[in-house]
mmCIF file of C-alpha atoms in Angstrom:
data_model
loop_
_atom_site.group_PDB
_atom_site.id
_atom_site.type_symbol
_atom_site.label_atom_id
_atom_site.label_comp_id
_atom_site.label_asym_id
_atom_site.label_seq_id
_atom_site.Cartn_x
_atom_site.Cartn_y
_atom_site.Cartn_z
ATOM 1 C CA UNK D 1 0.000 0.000 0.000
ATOM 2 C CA UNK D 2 1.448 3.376 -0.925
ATOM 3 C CA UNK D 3 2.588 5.865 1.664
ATOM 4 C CA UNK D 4 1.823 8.375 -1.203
ATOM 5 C CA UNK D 5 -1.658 7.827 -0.374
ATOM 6 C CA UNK D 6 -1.796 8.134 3.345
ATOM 7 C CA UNK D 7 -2.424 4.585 3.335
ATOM 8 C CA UNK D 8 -5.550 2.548 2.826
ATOM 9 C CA UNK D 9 -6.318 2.767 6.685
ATOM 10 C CA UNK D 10 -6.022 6.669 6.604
ATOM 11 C CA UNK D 11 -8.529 6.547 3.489
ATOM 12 C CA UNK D 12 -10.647 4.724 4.856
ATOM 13 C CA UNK D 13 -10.738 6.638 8.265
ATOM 14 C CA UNK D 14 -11.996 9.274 5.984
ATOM 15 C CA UNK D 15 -14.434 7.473 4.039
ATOM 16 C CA UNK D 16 -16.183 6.096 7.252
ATOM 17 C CA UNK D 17 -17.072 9.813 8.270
ATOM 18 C CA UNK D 18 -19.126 10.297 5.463
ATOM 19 C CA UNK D 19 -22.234 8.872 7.153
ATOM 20 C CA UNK D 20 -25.154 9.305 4.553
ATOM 21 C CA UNK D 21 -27.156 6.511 5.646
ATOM 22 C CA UNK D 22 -30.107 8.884 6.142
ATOM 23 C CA UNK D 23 -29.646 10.851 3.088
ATOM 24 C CA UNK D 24 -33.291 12.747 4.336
ATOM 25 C CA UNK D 25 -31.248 14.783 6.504
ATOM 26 C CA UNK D 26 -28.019 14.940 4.584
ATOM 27 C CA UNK D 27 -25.803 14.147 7.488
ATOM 28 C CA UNK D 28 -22.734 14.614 5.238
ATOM 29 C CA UNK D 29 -19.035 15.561 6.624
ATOM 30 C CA UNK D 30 -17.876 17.969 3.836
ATOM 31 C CA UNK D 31 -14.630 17.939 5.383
ATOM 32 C CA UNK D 32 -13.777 14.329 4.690
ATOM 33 C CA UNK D 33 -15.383 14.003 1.861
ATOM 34 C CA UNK D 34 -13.244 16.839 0.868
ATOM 35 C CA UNK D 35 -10.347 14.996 2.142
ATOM 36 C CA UNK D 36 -10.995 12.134 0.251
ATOM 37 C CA UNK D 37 -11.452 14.464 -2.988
ATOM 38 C CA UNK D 38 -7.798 15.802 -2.556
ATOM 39 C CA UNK D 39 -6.572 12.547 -1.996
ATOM 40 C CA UNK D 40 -7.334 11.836 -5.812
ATOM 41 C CA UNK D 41 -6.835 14.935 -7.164
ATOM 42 C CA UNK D 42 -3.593 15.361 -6.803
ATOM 43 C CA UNK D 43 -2.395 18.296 -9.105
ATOM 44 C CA UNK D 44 -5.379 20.204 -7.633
ATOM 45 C CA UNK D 45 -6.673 21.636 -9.888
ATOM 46 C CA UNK D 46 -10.804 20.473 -8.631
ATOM 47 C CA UNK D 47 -11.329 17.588 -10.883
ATOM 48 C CA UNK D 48 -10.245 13.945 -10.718
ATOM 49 C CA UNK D 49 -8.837 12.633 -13.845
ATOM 50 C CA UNK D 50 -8.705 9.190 -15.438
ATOM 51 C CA UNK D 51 -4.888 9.164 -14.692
ATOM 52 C CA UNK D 52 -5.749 10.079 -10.982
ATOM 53 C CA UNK D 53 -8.213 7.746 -10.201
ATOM 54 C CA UNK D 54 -5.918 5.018 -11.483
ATOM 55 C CA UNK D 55 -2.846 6.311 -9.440
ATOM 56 C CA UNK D 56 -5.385 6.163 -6.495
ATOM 57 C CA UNK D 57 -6.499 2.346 -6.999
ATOM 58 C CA UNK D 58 -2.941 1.571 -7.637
ATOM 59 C CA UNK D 59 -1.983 3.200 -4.575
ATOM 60 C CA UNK D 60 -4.291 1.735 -2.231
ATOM 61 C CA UNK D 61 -3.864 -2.203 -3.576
ATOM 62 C CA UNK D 62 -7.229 -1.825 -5.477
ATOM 63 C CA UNK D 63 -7.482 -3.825 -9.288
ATOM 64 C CA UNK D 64 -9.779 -2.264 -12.144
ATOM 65 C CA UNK D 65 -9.477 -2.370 -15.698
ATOM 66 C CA UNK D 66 -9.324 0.879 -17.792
ATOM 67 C CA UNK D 67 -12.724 0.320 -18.674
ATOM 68 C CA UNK D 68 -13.838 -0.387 -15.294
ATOM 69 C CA UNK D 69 -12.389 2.731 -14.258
ATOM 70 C CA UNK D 70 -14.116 5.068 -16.957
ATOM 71 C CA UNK D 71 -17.370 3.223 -16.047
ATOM 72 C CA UNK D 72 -16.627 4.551 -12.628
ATOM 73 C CA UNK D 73 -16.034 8.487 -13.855
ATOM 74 C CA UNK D 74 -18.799 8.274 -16.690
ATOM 75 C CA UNK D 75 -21.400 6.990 -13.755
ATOM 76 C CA UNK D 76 -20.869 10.644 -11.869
ATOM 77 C CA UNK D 77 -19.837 12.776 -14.779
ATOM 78 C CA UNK D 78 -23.072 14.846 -15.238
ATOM 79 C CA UNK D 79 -21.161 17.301 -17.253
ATOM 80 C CA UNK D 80 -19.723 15.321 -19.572
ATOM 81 C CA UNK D 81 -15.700 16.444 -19.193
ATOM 82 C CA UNK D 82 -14.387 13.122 -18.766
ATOM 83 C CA UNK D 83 -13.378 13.767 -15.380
ATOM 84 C CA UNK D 84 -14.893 13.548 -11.550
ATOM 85 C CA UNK D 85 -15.397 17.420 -9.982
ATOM 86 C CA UNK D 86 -16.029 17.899 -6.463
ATOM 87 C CA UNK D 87 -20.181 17.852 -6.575
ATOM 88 C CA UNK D 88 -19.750 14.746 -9.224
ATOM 89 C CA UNK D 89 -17.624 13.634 -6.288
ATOM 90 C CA UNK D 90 -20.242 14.226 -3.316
ATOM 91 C CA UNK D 91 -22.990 12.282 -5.728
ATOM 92 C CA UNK D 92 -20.644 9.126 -6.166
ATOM 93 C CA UNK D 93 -20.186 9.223 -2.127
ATOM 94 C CA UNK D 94 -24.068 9.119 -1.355
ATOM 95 C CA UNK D 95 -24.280 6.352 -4.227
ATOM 96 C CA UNK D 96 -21.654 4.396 -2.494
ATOM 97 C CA UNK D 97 -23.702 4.420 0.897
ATOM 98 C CA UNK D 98 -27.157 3.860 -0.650
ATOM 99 C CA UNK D 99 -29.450 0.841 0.321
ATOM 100 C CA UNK D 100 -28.945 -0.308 -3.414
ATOM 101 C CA UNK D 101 -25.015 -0.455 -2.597
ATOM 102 C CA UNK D 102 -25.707 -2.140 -0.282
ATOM 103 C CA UNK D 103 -27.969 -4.711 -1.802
ATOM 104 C CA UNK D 104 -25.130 -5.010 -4.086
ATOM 105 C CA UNK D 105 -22.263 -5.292 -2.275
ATOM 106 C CA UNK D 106 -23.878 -8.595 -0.313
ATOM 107 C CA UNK D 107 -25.052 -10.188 -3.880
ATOM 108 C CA UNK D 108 -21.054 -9.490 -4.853
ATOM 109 C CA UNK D 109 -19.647 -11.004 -1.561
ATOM 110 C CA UNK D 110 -22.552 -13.893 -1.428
ATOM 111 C CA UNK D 111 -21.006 -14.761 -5.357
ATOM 112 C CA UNK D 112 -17.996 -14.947 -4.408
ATOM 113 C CA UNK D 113 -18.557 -16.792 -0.800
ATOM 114 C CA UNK D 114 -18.572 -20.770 -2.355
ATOM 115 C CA UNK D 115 -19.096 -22.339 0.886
ATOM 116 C CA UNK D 116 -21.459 -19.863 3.002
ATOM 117 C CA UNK D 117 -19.606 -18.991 5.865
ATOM 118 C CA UNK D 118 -19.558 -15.582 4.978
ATOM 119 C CA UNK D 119 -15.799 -15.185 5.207
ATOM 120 C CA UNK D 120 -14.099 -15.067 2.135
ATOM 121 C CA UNK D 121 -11.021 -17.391 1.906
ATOM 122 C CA UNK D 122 -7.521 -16.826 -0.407
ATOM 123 C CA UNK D 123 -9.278 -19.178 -2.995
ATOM 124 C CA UNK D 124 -12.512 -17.649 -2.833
ATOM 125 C CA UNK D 125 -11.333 -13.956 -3.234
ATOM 126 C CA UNK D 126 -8.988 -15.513 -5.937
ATOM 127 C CA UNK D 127 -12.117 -16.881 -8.112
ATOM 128 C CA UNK D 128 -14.212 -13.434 -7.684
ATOM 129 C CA UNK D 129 -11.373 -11.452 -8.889
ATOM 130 C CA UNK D 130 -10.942 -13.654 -11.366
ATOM 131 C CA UNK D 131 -14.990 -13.431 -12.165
ATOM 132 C CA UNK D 132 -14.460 -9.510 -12.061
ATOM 133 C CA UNK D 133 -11.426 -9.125 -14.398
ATOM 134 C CA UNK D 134 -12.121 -11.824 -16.513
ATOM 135 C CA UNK D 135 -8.543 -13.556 -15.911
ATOM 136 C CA UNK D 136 -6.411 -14.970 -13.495
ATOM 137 C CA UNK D 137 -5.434 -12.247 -10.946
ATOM 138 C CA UNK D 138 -1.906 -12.274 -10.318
ATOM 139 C CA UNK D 139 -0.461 -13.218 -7.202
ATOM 140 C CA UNK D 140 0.555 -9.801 -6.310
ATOM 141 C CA UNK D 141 -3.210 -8.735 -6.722
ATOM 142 C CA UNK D 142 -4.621 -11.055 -4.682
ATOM 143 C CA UNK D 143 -1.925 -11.033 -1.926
ATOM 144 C CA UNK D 144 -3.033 -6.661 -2.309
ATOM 145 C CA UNK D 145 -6.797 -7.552 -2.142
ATOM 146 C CA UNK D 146 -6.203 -9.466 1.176
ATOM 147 C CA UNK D 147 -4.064 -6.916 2.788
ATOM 148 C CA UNK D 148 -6.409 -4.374 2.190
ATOM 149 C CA UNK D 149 -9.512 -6.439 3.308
ATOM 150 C CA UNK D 150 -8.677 -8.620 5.746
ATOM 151 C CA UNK D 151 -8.247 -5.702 8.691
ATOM 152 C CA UNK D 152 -8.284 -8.025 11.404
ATOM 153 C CA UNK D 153 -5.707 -10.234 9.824
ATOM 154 C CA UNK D 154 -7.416 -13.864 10.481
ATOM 155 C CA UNK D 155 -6.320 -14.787 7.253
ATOM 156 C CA UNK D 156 -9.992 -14.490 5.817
ATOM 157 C CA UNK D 157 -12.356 -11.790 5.503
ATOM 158 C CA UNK D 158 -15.696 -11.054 6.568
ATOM 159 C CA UNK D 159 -18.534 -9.446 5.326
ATOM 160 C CA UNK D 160 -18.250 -6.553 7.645
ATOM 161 C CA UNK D 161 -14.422 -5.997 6.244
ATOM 162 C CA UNK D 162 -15.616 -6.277 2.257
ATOM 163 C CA UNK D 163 -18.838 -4.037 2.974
ATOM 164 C CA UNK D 164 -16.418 -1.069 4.849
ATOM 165 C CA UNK D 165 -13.869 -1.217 2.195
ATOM 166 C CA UNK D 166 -14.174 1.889 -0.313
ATOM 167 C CA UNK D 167 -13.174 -0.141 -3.661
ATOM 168 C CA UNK D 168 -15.297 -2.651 -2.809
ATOM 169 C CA UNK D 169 -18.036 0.055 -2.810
ATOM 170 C CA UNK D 170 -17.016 1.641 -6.217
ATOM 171 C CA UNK D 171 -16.574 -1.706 -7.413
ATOM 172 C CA UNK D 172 -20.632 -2.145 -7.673
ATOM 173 C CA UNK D 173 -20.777 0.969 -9.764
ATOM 174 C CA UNK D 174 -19.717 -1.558 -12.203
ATOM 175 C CA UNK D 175 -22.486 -4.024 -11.837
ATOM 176 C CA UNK D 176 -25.499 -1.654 -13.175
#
């Protein structure tokens, strides 16, 4: 995990404080989701290119294809620029913590959980990404995946871990 970055766990301390699970009353912390904004946009000049959203899931152990990650911009990118600005931004943080992610994210993890236990094993994680990229993820991917989302560090991970992780959440843009 790059240091560039602040780290996944920093990230993620910032992406747990955006707590839109009542989006009625818009109980949104601007200030992280600011945070997070800069962490992607890193010349900053307010929008979040293709280039820096890659450096970003590089940086933080995450896998996407180049497809995958314009899927990801063009599913925000109301004004058509090609890139992410910071409103575009705020939109794709309520999507990620919508009920519908949420539906998602447990059909994802309950695909790629063979036997039921609802902990996801090395093989396990190995055949979703492999479902998800459409080849063989590399060791180096997988070993990335399970440093990233097993934050307890059993060796497995659990639903709880998958459903807090941020690329798992911008991973089920990719599914509608």
């Amino acid at each position: 995990i790059n240091a560039e970055y602040g780290g996944f766990q920093t990230f993620q301390h910032y992406f747990k404080r955006i707590n839109l699970s009542n989006t009625s009353t818009m109980n949104i912390d601007e200030a992280a989701i600011r945070a997070i904004f800069s962490k992607f946009d890193k010349d900053n000049n307010g929008l979040i290119t293709y280039d820096e959203l890659e450096q970003v899931f590089v940086g933080i152990g995450g896998f996407a294809s180049a497809d995958e990650l314009r899927r990801i911009i063009a599913s925000v990118d109301e004004d058509n620029d090609g890139c992410i600005n910071f409103n575009e931004f705020l939109a794709l943080s309520m999507k990620l913590q919508s009920q519908e992610t949420e539906s998602s994210l447990q059909k994802l993890f309950a695909g790629m959980d063979s036997d039921g236990d609802r902990y996801l094993t090395r093989d396990e994680l190995k055949l979703g990404m492999t479902k998800f990229l459409g080849k063989e993820p590399t060791d180096a991917q997988i070993e990335a995946a399970l440093v990233t989302l097993d934050v307890n560090k059993d060796g497995k991970v659990s639903y709880a871990e998958f459903a807090n992780n941020f690329l798992c959440r911008l991973h089920t843009i990719l599914d509608e």
